Coordinates of C-alpha atoms (C1' of nucleotides) in Angstrom, one line a residue:
Chain A
M1 CA -2.6 -6.8 15.8
S2 CA 0.0 -9.1 14.3
K3 CA 3.7 -8.4 14.3
I4 CA 3.8 -7.9 10.5
T5 CA 0.9 -5.2 10.4
E6 CA 2.7 -3.6 13.3
I7 CA 5.7 -3.1 11.4
L8 CA 4.1 -2.0 8.2
V9 CA 1.9 0.5 10.0
K10 CA 5.1 1.7 11.8
E11 CA 6.9 2.2 8.6
G12 CA 4.2 4.1 7.1
D13 CA 3.7 6.3 9.9
K14 CA 7.2 7.2 9.9
V15 CA 7.1 8.5 6.5
F16 CA 3.9 10.3 6.9
N17 CA 5.1 12.2 10.0
E18 CA 8.5 13.3 8.8
P19 CA 8.6 16.7 7.3
Y20 CA 8.6 17.3 3.6
K21 CA 11.8 16.5 1.8
F22 CA 12.5 16.5 -1.8
V23 CA 11.0 13.3 -3.4
K24 CA 13.2 11.3 -5.7
F25 CA 10.8 9.7 -8.2
N26 CA 13.6 8.4 -10.4
N27 CA 17.1 9.1 -11.5
N28 CA 16.1 12.1 -13.9
P29 CA 17.0 15.3 -11.9
K30 CA 14.9 17.5 -14.2
A31 CA 11.8 15.3 -13.9
N32 CA 12.2 15.4 -10.3
E33 CA 12.3 19.1 -10.1
L34 CA 9.1 19.3 -12.0
L35 CA 7.3 16.7 -10.0
N36 CA 8.3 18.3 -6.7
D37 CA 7.2 21.7 -7.8
L38 CA 3.6 21.3 -6.9
K39 CA 3.0 25.1 -7.0
N40 CA 4.2 25.7 -10.3
H41 CA 3.9 22.4 -12.2
P42 CA 0.9 20.6 -10.6
H43 CA 0.0 19.2 -13.9
A44 CA 3.2 17.3 -14.2
F45 CA 2.6 15.2 -11.0
T46 CA -1.0 14.6 -12.1
L47 CA 0.0 13.6 -15.7
A48 CA 2.7 11.2 -14.4
C49 CA 0.3 9.4 -12.1
I50 CA -1.9 8.6 -15.2
M51 CA 1.0 7.2 -17.0
D52 CA 1.9 4.9 -14.3
R53 CA 0.6 1.6 -15.4
Q54 CA 2.2 -1.6 -16.8
I55 CA 5.6 0.0 -17.2
K56 CA 8.5 0.6 -14.6
A57 CA 7.6 3.4 -12.3
E58 CA 10.8 5.3 -13.0
R59 CA 10.1 5.4 -16.7
A60 CA 6.4 6.7 -16.2
W61 CA 7.6 9.4 -13.8
S62 CA 9.6 11.0 -16.5
I63 CA 6.8 11.1 -19.3
P64 CA 5.4 14.7 -18.5
Y65 CA 9.2 16.0 -18.5
E66 CA 9.6 14.4 -21.9
V67 CA 6.6 15.9 -23.3
F68 CA 7.0 19.3 -22.0
E69 CA 10.6 19.2 -23.5
D70 CA 8.9 19.4 -27.0
C71 CA 5.8 21.7 -25.9
E72 CA 5.6 23.6 -22.4
F73 CA 2.5 23.7 -20.4
P74 CA 0.1 25.5 -20.9
N75 CA 0.7 25.5 -24.5
V76 CA 0.3 21.8 -24.6
A77 CA -3.3 22.4 -24.1
K78 CA -3.6 23.6 -27.7
M79 CA -2.1 20.2 -29.0
S80 CA -4.3 17.7 -30.6
H81 CA -4.5 14.2 -29.5
E82 CA -2.6 13.4 -32.9
D83 CA 0.1 16.0 -31.9
I84 CA 0.7 14.3 -28.5
S85 CA 0.3 10.8 -30.0
K86 CA 3.3 11.7 -32.4
I87 CA 5.5 12.6 -29.3
F88 CA 4.6 9.4 -27.5
H89 CA 5.4 7.4 -30.6
S90 CA 8.6 9.0 -31.5
K91 CA 10.2 9.1 -28.2
K92 CA 8.8 5.8 -27.2
L93 CA 7.2 6.8 -23.9
H94 CA 5.1 4.1 -23.1
R95 CA 3.9 0.6 -23.9
F96 CA 0.6 1.7 -24.9
N97 CA 1.5 4.9 -26.9
D98 CA -1.9 5.5 -28.6
E99 CA -3.9 4.9 -25.3
M100 CA -1.6 6.8 -23.1
A101 CA -1.3 9.7 -25.5
L102 CA -5.2 10.0 -25.6
Y103 CA -5.4 10.0 -21.7
F104 CA -2.5 12.6 -21.5
Y105 CA -4.4 14.6 -24.0
L106 CA -7.9 14.2 -22.2
A107 CA -6.3 15.0 -18.7
V108 CA -4.8 18.2 -20.1
Q109 CA -8.2 19.3 -21.6
K110 CA -9.8 18.5 -18.2
I111 CA -7.3 20.4 -16.3
N112 CA -8.1 23.4 -18.6
D113 CA -11.8 23.0 -18.5
D114 CA -12.6 21.9 -14.9
Y115 CA -9.7 23.3 -12.9
D116 CA -9.0 26.6 -15.0
G117 CA -5.6 25.1 -16.3
D118 CA -4.5 24.7 -12.6
A119 CA -4.1 21.3 -11.5
S120 CA -3.4 22.1 -8.0
K121 CA -7.0 23.0 -7.5
I122 CA -7.7 19.2 -7.4
W123 CA -6.0 19.1 -4.0
N124 CA -5.4 22.6 -2.7
D125 CA -8.9 23.3 -1.0
E126 CA -8.0 21.0 1.9
P127 CA -10.5 18.3 0.7
K128 CA -11.9 15.4 2.3
S129 CA -10.0 12.3 1.2
A130 CA -13.0 10.9 -0.4
T131 CA -13.3 14.2 -2.6
L132 CA -9.6 14.0 -3.5
V133 CA -9.7 10.4 -4.7
R134 CA -13.1 10.9 -6.6
R135 CA -11.4 13.9 -8.4
F136 CA -8.6 11.7 -9.7
L137 CA -11.2 8.9 -10.7
E138 CA -13.0 11.4 -12.8
F139 CA -9.9 11.3 -15.2
K140 CA -10.2 9.0 -18.1
G141 CA -7.6 6.3 -17.7
V142 CA -7.5 6.5 -13.9
G143 CA -9.0 3.6 -11.7
I144 CA -8.8 2.8 -8.1
K145 CA -4.9 2.1 -8.2
I146 CA -3.8 5.3 -9.6
A147 CA -6.4 7.4 -7.9
T148 CA -5.2 6.1 -4.3
M149 CA -1.6 6.2 -5.4
A150 CA -1.8 9.8 -6.4
S151 CA -3.7 10.7 -3.2
N152 CA -1.3 8.6 -1.1
I153 CA 1.7 10.4 -2.5
L154 CA 0.2 13.7 -1.9
A155 CA -0.6 12.9 1.8
R156 CA 2.5 11.0 2.7
K157 CA 5.4 12.6 0.7
L158 CA 4.2 16.0 -0.6
K159 CA 2.4 16.9 2.5
V160 CA -0.6 18.4 1.0
P161 CA -3.3 19.2 3.8
M162 CA -6.5 17.4 3.7
A163 CA -9.6 17.1 6.0
D164 CA -9.1 13.4 6.8
Y165 CA -7.4 10.3 5.4
C166 CA -9.9 7.6 5.9
C167 CA -10.8 7.1 2.1
I168 CA -7.3 6.9 0.7
D169 CA -7.1 3.1 0.3
I170 CA -4.0 1.2 -0.4
S171 CA -3.1 1.0 -4.1
P172 CA -4.0 -2.5 -5.2
D173 CA -0.9 -2.8 -7.6
V174 CA 1.1 -5.8 -8.5
H175 CA 3.6 -5.5 -5.7
V176 CA 1.1 -4.9 -3.0
K177 CA -0.9 -7.8 -4.2
R178 CA 2.1 -10.1 -4.2
V179 CA 3.1 -9.0 -0.8
F180 CA -0.3 -9.4 0.6
R181 CA -0.4 -12.6 -0.6
R182 CA 2.9 -13.9 0.6
V183 CA 2.5 -12.7 4.2
G184 CA -0.8 -14.3 4.2
F185 CA -3.3 -11.4 4.4
I186 CA -5.1 -12.6 1.3
N187 CA -5.4 -15.8 -0.7
E188 CA -4.0 -16.7 -4.1
N189 CA -7.1 -15.5 -6.1
A190 CA -8.2 -12.6 -4.1
T191 CA -9.8 -9.5 -6.0
V192 CA -8.8 -6.0 -5.8
N193 CA -11.7 -5.3 -3.3
E194 CA -10.3 -7.8 -0.9
I195 CA -6.9 -6.1 -0.8
I196 CA -8.6 -2.8 -0.3
Y197 CA -10.9 -4.1 2.7
C198 CA -8.0 -6.0 4.2
A199 CA -6.1 -2.6 4.4
K200 CA -9.0 -1.0 5.9
E201 CA -9.3 -3.7 8.5
I202 CA -5.7 -3.2 9.6
N203 CA -5.9 0.8 9.7
P204 CA -9.3 2.4 9.1
E205 CA -8.3 5.9 9.7
Y206 CA -5.8 5.8 7.0
P207 CA -5.7 2.5 5.1
G208 CA -3.1 4.0 2.7
I209 CA -0.6 4.2 5.2
L210 CA 0.3 0.7 4.4
D211 CA 0.7 1.4 0.6
L212 CA 4.5 2.6 0.8
P213 CA 5.9 -0.1 3.0
C214 CA 4.3 -2.8 1.0
W215 CA 5.1 -1.4 -2.3
E216 CA 8.9 -1.0 -1.1
V217 CA 9.0 -4.4 0.2
G218 CA 7.5 -5.9 -3.2
N219 CA 9.8 -3.7 -5.4
K220 CA 12.9 -4.2 -3.5
W221 CA 13.0 -7.7 -1.8
C222 CA 9.8 -9.8 -2.2
R223 CA 10.2 -10.2 -5.9
P224 CA 8.2 -12.6 -8.1
K225 CA 11.3 -15.0 -8.3
N226 CA 14.2 -15.3 -5.8
P227 CA 12.9 -13.1 -3.1
K228 CA 15.6 -11.7 -0.8
C229 CA 13.8 -12.6 2.2
N230 CA 16.9 -12.3 4.3
E231 CA 17.2 -8.6 3.5
C232 CA 13.5 -7.8 4.1
L233 CA 12.3 -6.1 7.1
L234 CA 9.4 -8.8 7.6
D235 CA 11.9 -11.7 7.3
K236 CA 11.4 -12.8 11.0
Y237 CA 7.8 -12.7 11.0
C238 CA 6.8 -13.6 7.3
P239 CA 5.2 -17.1 6.6
K240 CA 6.7 -16.7 3.1
I241 CA 3.9 -18.2 1.3
I242 CA 5.1 -18.7 -2.2
D243 CA 2.5 -20.1 -4.7
Chain B
dG1 C1' 11.4 -16.1 -21.5
dT2 C1' 9.4 -13.0 -17.5
dC3 C1' 8.1 -9.0 -15.4
dC4 C1' 6.4 -4.2 -14.9
dA5 C1' 2.9 1.0 -9.0
dG6 C1' -3.9 -1.3 -14.8
dA7 C1' -8.2 0.3 -16.8
dG8 C1' -11.9 -0.5 -20.2
dC9 C1' -14.5 -3.3 -22.5
dT10 C1' -17.1 -7.6 -23.4
Chain C
dA1 C1' -14.1 -12.4 -14.5
dG2 C1' -11.2 -12.6 -18.8
dC3 C1' -9.2 -10.4 -22.7
dT4 C1' -6.6 -6.7 -24.9
dC5 C1' -3.6 -3.0 -25.4
dA6 C1' 2.0 -4.4 -27.1
dG7 C1' 7.3 -2.5 -25.6
dG8 C1' 11.7 -2.5 -23.2
dA9 C1' 15.0 -4.0 -19.5
dC10 C1' 16.8 -8.0 -17.9

DNA sequence: GTCCAGAGCT
DNA sequence: AGCTCAGGAC
């Protein structure tokens, strides 16, 4: 194993093995309370994950809190797509307010119809990792990045018990992709599938273990412009392949 | 102007 | 595989 993969796996393992501690998703204390309370507000975490695309992560993690300010769960299940759309537009919750309001609405309906209004039933039966990822994929607006991200956070931070971890892949998002390119794991025009299989190759029993360290490297230091290599934990071993 | 934890449709 | 959705922080 290369020194870089060794460091990334070790960092991932460290977080995975530590006991639960309150997760700080962003700087909104009330949103964080909601997201950490999987027992009483499991839908908040689920809905926030679905909102997590093409905007700053910190902003996406507040969206369920912002909606529930106007209408508490489970009453939100009675709201129409149009009602929810009005909230998204008036509070400017997302870039894609029409589309995200629809996915938010559809997710609430699905939680109601398929999980008896209790989103924790998505993950609380100690599922196989494949089952968990597939359940997230069933939601409209959820693809491989969001399904694996949700599963990774449940496994690594929120300590949700599951039967195995082998099918929780790395979340192939913009940061992971950039970091994988610059450390030389993949080439410039690699596809999402190549990223996923690259992580499987490194740590097949839990490919997603690489997700958090890679995401943090990309978010904090390995920026698109002016990467702060001297502060990065991979500095000594990284080939620093910049396009 | 650049960048942001993408997915769906063609 | 490429295009579209289209907003706010910096």
